[in-house]
XYZ file of C-alpha atoms in Angstrom:
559
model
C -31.675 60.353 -147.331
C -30.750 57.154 -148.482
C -30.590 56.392 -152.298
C -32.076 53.235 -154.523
C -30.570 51.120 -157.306
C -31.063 47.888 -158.634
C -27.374 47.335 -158.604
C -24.264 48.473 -156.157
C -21.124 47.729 -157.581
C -18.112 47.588 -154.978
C -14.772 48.918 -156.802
C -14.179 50.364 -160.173
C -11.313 47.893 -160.772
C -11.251 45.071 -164.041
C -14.104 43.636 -163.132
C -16.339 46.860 -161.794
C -15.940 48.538 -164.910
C -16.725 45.649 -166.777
C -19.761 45.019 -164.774
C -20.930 48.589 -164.347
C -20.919 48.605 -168.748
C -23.221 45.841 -169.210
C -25.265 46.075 -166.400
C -26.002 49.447 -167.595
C -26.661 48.568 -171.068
C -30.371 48.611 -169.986
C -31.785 51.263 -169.214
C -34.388 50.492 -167.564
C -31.412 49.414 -164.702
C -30.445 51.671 -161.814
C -26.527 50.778 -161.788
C -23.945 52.360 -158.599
C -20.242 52.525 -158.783
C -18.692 52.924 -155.629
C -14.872 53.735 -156.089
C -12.429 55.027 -152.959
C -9.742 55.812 -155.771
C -9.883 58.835 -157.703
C -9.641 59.657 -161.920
C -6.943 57.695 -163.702
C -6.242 61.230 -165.404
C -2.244 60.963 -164.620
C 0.410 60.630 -168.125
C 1.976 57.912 -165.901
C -1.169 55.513 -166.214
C -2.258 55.891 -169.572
C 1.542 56.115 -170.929
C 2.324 52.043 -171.167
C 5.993 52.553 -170.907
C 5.418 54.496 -167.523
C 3.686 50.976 -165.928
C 6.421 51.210 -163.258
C 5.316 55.000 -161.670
C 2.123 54.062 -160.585
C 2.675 50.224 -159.953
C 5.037 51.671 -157.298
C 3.351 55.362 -156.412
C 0.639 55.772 -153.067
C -1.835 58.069 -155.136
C -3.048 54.898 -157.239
C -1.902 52.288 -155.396
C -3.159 50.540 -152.194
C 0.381 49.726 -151.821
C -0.243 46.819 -149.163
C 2.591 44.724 -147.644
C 2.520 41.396 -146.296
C 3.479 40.059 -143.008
C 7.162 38.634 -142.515
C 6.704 35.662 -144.893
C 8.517 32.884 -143.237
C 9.540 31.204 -146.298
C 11.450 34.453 -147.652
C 13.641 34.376 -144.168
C 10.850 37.185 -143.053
C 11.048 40.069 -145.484
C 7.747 41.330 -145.723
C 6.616 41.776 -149.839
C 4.811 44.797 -151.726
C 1.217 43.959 -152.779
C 0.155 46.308 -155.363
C -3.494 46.605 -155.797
C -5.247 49.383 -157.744
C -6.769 52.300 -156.226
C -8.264 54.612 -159.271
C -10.652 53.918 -161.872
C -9.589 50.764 -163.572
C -8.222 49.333 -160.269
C -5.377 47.317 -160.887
C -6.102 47.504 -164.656
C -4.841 50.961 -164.738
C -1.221 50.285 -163.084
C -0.563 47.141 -164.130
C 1.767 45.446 -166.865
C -1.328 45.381 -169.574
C -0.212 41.894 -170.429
C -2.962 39.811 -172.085
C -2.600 36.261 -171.330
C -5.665 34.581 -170.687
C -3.928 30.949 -169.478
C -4.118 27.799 -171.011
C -7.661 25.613 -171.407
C -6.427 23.222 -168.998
C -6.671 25.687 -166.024
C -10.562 26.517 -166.463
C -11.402 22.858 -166.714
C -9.074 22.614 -163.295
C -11.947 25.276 -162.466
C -14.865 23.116 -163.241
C -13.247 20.014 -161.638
C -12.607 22.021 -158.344
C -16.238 22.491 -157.740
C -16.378 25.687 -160.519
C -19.644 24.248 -162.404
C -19.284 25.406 -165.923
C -16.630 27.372 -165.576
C -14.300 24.989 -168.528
C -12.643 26.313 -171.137
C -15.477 25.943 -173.628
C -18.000 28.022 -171.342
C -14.844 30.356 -170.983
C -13.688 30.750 -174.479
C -16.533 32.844 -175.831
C -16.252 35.575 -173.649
C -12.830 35.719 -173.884
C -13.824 36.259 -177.376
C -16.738 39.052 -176.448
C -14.149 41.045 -174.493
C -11.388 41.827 -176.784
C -10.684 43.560 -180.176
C -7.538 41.798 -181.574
C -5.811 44.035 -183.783
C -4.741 40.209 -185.677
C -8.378 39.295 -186.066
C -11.357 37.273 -184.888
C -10.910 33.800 -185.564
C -12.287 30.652 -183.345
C -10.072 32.207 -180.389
C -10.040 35.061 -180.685
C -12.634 38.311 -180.824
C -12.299 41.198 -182.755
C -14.988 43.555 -182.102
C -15.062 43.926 -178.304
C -14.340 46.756 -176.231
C -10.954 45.622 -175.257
C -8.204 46.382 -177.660
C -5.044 43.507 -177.467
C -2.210 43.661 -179.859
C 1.357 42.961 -179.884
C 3.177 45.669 -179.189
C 5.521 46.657 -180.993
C 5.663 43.418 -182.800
C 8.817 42.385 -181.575
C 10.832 45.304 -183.029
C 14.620 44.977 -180.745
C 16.245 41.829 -182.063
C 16.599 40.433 -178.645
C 12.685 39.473 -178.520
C 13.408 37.374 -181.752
C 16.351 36.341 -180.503
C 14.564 34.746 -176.890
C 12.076 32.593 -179.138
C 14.758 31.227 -181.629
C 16.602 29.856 -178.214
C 13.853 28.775 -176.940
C 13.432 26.803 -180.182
C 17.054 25.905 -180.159
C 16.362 24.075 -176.980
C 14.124 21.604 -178.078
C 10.564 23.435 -177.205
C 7.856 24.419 -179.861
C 6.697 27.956 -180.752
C 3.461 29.763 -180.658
C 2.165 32.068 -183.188
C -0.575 33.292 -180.671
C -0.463 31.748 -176.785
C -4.041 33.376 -176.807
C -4.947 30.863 -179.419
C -4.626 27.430 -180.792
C -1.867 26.316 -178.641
C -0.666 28.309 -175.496
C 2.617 26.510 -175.403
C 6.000 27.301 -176.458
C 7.749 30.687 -177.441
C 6.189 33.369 -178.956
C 5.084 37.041 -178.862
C 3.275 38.449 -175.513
C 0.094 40.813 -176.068
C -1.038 44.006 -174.318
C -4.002 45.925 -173.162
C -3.146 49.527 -175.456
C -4.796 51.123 -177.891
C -3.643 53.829 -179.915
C -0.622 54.266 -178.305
C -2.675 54.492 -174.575
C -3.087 51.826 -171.959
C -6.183 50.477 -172.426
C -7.895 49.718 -169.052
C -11.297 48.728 -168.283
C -11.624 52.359 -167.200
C -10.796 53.257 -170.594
C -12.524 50.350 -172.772
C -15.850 49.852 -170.538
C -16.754 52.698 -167.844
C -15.705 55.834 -169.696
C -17.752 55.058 -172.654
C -20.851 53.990 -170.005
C -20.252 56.938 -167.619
C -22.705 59.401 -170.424
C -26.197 56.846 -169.476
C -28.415 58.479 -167.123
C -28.849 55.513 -165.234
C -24.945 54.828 -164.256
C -24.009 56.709 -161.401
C -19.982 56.433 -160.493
C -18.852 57.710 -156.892
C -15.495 58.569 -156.284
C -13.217 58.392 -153.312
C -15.928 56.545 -151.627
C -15.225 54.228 -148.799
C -17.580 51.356 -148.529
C -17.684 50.739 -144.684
C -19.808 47.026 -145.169
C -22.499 45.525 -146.484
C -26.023 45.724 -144.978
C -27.561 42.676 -144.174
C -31.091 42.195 -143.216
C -30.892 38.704 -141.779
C -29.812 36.808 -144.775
C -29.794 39.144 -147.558
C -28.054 42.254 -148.246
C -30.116 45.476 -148.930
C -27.412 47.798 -149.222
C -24.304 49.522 -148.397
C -22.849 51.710 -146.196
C -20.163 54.294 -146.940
C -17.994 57.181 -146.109
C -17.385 59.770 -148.837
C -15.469 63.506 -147.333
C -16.032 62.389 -144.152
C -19.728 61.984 -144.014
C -21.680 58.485 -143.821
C -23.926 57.127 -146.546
C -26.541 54.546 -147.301
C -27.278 53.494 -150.243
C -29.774 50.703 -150.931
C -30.283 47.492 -153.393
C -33.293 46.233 -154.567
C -31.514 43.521 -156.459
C -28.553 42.867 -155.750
C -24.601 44.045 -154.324
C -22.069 43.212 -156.375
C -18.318 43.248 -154.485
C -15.844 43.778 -156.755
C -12.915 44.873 -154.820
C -9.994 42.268 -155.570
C -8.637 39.402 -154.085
C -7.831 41.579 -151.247
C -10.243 44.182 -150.950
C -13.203 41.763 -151.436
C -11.986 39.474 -147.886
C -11.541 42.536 -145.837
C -14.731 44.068 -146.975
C -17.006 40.896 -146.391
C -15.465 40.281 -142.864
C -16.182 43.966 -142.121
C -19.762 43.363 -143.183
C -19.548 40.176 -140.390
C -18.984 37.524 -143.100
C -16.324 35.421 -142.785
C -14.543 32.871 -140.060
C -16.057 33.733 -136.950
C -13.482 33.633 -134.881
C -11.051 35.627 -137.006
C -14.210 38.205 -137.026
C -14.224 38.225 -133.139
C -10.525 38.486 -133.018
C -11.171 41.748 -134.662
C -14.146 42.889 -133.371
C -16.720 42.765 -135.456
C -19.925 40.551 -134.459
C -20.306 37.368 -136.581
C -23.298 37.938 -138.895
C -22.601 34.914 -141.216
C -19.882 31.920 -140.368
C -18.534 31.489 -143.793
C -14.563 30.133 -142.565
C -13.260 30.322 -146.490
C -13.596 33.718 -146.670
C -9.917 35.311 -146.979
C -8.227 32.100 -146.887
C -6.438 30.424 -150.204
C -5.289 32.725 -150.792
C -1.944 32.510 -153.517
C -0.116 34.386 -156.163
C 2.655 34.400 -158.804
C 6.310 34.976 -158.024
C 9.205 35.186 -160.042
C 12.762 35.872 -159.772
C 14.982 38.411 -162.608
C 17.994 36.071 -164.464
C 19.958 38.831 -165.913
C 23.166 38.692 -167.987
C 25.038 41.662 -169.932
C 24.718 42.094 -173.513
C 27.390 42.284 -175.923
C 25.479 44.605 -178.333
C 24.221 48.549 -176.666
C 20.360 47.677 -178.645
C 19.077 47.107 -175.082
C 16.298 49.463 -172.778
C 19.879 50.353 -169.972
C 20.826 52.664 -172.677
C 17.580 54.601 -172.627
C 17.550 55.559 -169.148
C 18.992 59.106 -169.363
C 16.824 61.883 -168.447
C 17.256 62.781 -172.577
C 16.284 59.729 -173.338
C 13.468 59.560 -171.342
C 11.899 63.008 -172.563
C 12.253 62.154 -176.169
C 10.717 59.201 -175.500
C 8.073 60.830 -173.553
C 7.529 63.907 -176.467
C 7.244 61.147 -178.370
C 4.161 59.413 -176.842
C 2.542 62.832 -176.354
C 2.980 64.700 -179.776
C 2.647 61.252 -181.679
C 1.318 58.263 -179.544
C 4.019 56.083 -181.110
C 7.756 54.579 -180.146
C 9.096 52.987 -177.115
C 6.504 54.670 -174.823
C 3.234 52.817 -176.454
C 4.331 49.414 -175.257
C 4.686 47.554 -171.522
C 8.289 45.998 -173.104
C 7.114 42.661 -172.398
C 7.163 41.659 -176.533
C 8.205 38.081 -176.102
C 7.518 35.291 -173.439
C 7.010 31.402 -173.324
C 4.984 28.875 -171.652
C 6.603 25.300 -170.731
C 6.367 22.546 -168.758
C 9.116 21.714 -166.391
C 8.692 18.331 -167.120
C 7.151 16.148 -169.954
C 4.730 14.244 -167.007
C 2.754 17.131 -166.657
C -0.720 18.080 -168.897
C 0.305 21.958 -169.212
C 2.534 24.018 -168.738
C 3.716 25.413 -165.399
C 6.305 28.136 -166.335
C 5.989 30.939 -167.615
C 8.916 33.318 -169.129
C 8.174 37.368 -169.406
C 11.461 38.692 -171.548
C 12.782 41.948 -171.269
C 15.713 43.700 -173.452
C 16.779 45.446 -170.273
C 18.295 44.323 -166.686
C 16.324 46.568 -163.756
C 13.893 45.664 -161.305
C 9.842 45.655 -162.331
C 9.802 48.984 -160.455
C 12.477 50.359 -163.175
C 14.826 50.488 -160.311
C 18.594 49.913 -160.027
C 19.257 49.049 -164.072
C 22.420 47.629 -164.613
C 24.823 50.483 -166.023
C 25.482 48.349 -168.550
C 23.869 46.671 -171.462
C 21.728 44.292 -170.575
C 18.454 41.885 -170.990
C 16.868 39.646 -168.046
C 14.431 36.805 -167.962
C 11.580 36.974 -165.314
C 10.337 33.613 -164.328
C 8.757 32.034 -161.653
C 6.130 28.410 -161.155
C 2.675 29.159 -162.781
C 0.533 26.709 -160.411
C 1.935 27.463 -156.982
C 0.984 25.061 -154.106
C 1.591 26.902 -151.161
C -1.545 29.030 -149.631
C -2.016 32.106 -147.402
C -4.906 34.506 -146.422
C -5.915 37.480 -145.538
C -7.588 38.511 -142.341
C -8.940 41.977 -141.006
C -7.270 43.428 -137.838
C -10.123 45.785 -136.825
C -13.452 47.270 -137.987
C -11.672 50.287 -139.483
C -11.977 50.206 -143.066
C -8.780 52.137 -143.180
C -6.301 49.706 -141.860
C -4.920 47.363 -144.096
C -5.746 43.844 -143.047
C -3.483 40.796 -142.196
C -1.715 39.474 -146.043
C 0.184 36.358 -145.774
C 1.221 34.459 -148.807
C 2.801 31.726 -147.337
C 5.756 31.844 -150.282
C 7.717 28.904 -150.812
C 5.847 26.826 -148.014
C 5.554 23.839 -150.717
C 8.621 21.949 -151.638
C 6.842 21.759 -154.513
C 6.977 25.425 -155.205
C 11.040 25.454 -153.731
C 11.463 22.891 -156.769
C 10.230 24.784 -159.368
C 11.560 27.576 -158.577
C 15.122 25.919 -158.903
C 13.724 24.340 -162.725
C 12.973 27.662 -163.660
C 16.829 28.753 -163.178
C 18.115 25.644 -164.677
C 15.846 25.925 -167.311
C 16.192 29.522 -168.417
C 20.104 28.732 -168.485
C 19.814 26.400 -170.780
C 17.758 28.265 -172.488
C 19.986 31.443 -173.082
C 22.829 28.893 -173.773
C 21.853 28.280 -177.165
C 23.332 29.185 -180.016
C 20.201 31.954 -180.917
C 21.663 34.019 -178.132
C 25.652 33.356 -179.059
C 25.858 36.932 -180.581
C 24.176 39.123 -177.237
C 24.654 36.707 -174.114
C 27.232 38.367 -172.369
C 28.426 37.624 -168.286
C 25.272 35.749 -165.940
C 24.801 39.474 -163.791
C 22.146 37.076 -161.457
C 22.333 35.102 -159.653
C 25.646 34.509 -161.267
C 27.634 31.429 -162.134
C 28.402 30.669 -158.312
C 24.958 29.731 -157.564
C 24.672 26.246 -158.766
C 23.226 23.591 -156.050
C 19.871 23.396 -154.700
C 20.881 25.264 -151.416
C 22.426 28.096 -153.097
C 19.433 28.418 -155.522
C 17.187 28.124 -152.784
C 19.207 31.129 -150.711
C 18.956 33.600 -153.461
C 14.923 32.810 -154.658
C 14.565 33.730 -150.352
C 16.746 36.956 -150.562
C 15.367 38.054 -154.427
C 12.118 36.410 -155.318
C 9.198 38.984 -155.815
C 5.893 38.785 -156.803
C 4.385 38.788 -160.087
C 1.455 40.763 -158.626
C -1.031 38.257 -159.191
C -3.166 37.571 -156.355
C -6.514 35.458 -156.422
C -8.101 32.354 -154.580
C -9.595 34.478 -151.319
C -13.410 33.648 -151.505
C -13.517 31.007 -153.967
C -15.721 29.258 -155.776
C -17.531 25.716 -154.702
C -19.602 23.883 -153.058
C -17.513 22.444 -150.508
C -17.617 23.830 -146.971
C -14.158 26.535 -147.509
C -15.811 27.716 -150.657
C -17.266 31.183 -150.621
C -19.140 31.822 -153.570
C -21.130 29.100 -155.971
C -20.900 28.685 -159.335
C -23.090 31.797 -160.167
C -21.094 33.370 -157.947
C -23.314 34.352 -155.283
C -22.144 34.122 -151.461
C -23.163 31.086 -149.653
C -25.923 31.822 -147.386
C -26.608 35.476 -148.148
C -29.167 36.251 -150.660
C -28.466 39.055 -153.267
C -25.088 39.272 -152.804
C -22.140 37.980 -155.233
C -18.626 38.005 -155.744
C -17.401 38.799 -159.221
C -13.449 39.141 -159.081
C -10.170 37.200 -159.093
C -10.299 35.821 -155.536
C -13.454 32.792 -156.665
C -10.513 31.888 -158.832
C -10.210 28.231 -157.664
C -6.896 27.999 -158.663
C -4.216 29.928 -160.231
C -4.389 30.496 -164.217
C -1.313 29.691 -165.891
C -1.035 33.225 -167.204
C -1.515 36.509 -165.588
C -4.701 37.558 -164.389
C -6.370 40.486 -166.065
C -7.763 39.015 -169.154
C -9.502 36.004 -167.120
C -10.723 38.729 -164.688
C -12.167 40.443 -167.239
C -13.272 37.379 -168.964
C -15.238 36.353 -165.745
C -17.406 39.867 -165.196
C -18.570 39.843 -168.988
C -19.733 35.888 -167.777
C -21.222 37.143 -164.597
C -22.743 40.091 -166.218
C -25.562 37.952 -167.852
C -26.068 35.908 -164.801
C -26.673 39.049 -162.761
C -28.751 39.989 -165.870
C -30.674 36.347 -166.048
C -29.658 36.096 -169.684
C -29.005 32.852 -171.364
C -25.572 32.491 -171.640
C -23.164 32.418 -174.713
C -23.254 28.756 -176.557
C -19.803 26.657 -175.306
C -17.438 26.705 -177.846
C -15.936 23.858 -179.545
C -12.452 25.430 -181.031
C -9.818 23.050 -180.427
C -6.933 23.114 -178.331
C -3.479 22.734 -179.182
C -0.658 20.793 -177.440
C 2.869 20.831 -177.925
C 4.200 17.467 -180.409
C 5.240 14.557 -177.837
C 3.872 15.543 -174.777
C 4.708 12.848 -171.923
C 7.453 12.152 -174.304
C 9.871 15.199 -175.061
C 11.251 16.862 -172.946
C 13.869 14.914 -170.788
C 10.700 12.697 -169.168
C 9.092 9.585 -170.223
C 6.906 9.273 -167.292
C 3.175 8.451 -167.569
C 0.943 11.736 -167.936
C 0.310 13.200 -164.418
C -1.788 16.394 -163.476
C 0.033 19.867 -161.915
């Protein structure tokens, strides 16, 4: 027999959870979670310093590819994408950045009505428990706990703002704050030692109400539409097909990746891309899987002169006392992601906001923790924040099981081939000064032969990665690509709604959990009909001089 809610929820990722929490805050409300990943019940995901086991595993992880990507000379590039309660929240890097005010009012001015930085801020605020305190930024009694880490412990951290002082740029005492810009200290999602994903900070604590039901390794097969409104869902759970029905609404919640392929399953999307595949056209909506873009970054590594860095920590010794550690104690080098320190800039003194963002590490490896140099040694991972180029993603068949058609398009903009060669430059100059005279040993990568804008551009092809930040694929609008409006329901299709990273409009200048999560506990009180929270009117901070510091004079122009 069939079963009733009010709500369907579509993935138990950053944004399910979120959803499934305060939808079921009443309890008069029928709420279903409908998960095809299993319990996030594994040391590796709730140990932070483990990040890189299930980031890179099969049993959490999606672990897509893309196609050849043209602009990378064809090498085809791992998509992780969470597949366990939490969804990408429970193997990712648990860095908290939210992005800077400018990019929500980029939002609004995109076709992304009320989605600005004041409408933002508050639940932002709503969200999180910052261990610093609630101030005009920042919240302190919400159900996701931020702090810094270890507070910047190794020297090195220090050591990266100082230079990036040194060069001429400002610091931050809190990028989540006043002022974004400059160097400063990154945050994390942990608590106590564990990695606190929405899992952990919203469903868990939801999962005892009556009226919450959460399903399990559960593939939803597509949506059911009767004419122009979905009614329910259909899915496949130990081999055996279910239906479940809506009387409100379905809520997809499956990812910048997950949410495209699922729609176009359902026989929403670009009609001929659905009868490519097919699947017979139910809706013509041609934005669905298309803008798709992401953050990439390439590793500038150099030795260090002093053994105080992560290489000398990766013995199996090492790694067990660090482990007994984190089990008998919750404390040490396993309760943080290592990413302590970081900075925003702006490549160039024209631009509003920044467009580069710096993630430090006192180690030289790979984000999947492998091939560390055997030496000392501490890296820089950078990449441009506001890419231009765009890609998509497109279903090959109606089996839920295949992985559909990702293509980035990396490095299709000049624009993005230029920043990527600022970033280099930049970060050079950076680790030049004199804060960094006592560690900054030999340039390991690219090394000191790659200078012009031809070699740069070789090695970003052969070594740039990305940053695992996907969004853009149904986004939001009113214009005739745009997927979802500005309450986030699908154009066309009555009582159903988007509520992930792909209505992103654009890129954040940041990485993407905390707005994720910042945009279900908004959508949460549309879904509910509840006024929403007042706009805020904390100011926003700038760097001294802008449009006239840092090696520009030109007039003010936008990213």
């Amino acid at each position: 027999m069939a079963q009733s809610y009010d709500y369907i929820i579509i993935g138990a990722g950053s944004a399910g959870c979120v959803l499934a929490n305060r939808l079921s805050e009443d309890p008069e409300t029928r709420v279903l979670v409908l998960e095809f990943g299993g319990s996030d019940k594994s040391i590796f995901i709730q140990m932070p310093t483990a990040l890189s086991i299930p980031m890179n595993g099969t049993k959490h992880n999606w672990r897509y590819y893309t196609l050849p990507e043209p602009g990378l000379d064809g090498r085809r590039v791992h998509c992780p994408r969470g597949k366990v309660l939490g969804g990408s929240s429970s193997i990712n890097g648990m860095v908290y950045m939210r992005g800077h005010a400018r990019d929500f009012d980029e939002w609004e001015e995109l076709g992304a009505k009320g989605w600005g930085y004041a409408n933002c801020l508050p639940y932002f605020q709503r969200a999180e428990s910052w261990k610093g305190g609630g101030d005009e930024w920042r919240g302190d009694t919400g159900p996701l706990a931020t702090n810094a880490g270890n507070e910047m412990e190794n020297p090195l951290y220090r050591a990266f703002v100082a230079s990036g002082r040194d060069a001429g740029y400002v610091t931050t005492e809190d990028p989540n704050g006043h002022l974004q810009e400059g160097f400063g200290p990154m945050h994390m999602t942990v608590k106590d030692g564990r990695r606190w994903s929405t899992a952990n900070a919203y469903l868990k604590p939801a999962m005892s109400r009556p009226n919450l039901t959460v399903v399990t390794h559960a593939m939803t097969r597509r949506v059911i539409l009767e004419g122009k409104r979905a009614v329910g869902v259909e899915y496949e759970r130990g081999g055996q097909r279910h239906v479940a029905h809506a009387t409100r609404e379905v809520l997809i919640s499956s990812g910048p990746i997950g949410t495209p392929h699922l729609l176009q399953r359902s026989g929403i999307g670009p009609a001929q891309v659905l009868r490519q595949a097919g699947v017979d056209v139910q809706h013509d909506l041609p934005g669905v899987g298309e803008n798709l873009q992401d953050h990439s970054e390439v590793y500038i590594q150099y030795a260090c002169r002093e053994p105080i860095t992560l290489n000398g920590k990766m013995g199996l010794w090492s790694k067990f006392l660090i482990g007994a550690e984190w089990i008998l104690f919750k404390r040490g080098l396993s309760t943080t992601n290592h990413f302590e320190s970081g900075g925003f800039i702006r490549s160039d003194a024209s631009l509003e906001w920044p467009d580069i963002q710096f993630h430090f590490l006192p180690a030289a490896m790979r984000y999947d923790g492998k091939e560390p140099l055997k030496e000392h040694g501490f890296m820089v991972l950078t990449g441009p924040n506001k890419p231009k180029s765009r890609g998509h993603v497109r279903l090959r068949s109606t089996d839920p099981y295949e992985q559909p058609d990702i293509l980035f398009n990396y490095l299709d903009r000049e624009e993005d081939r230029e920043g990527f060669r600022r970033c280099l430059r930049l970060t050079r100059e950076i680790i030049a000064q004199p804060a960094f005279d006592r560690y900054r040993g030999e340039e390991m990568a690219p090394g000191k032969d790659v200078q012009t804008d031809d070699e740069i551009d070789a090695w970003v092809r052969e070594t740039m990665e990305s940053t695992y930040h996907p969004c853009g694929t149904c986004r939001m609008g009113e214009d005739g690509m745009a997927v979802v409006d500005s309450e986030l329901k699908v154009h066309g299709i009555d009582a159903l709604r988007v509520i992930d990273s792909s209505v992103f409009p654009s890129e954040p200048n940041a990485n993407l959990n905390a707005p994720t999560i910042m945009l279900a506990e908004r959508a949460s009180d549309m879904v509910r009909q509840r006024p929403l929270l007042p706009p805020s009117n904390a100011a926003v901070g700038s760097a001294p001089g802008v449009g006239q510091s840092q090696r520009s004079r030109e007039p003010l122009r936008k990213i």
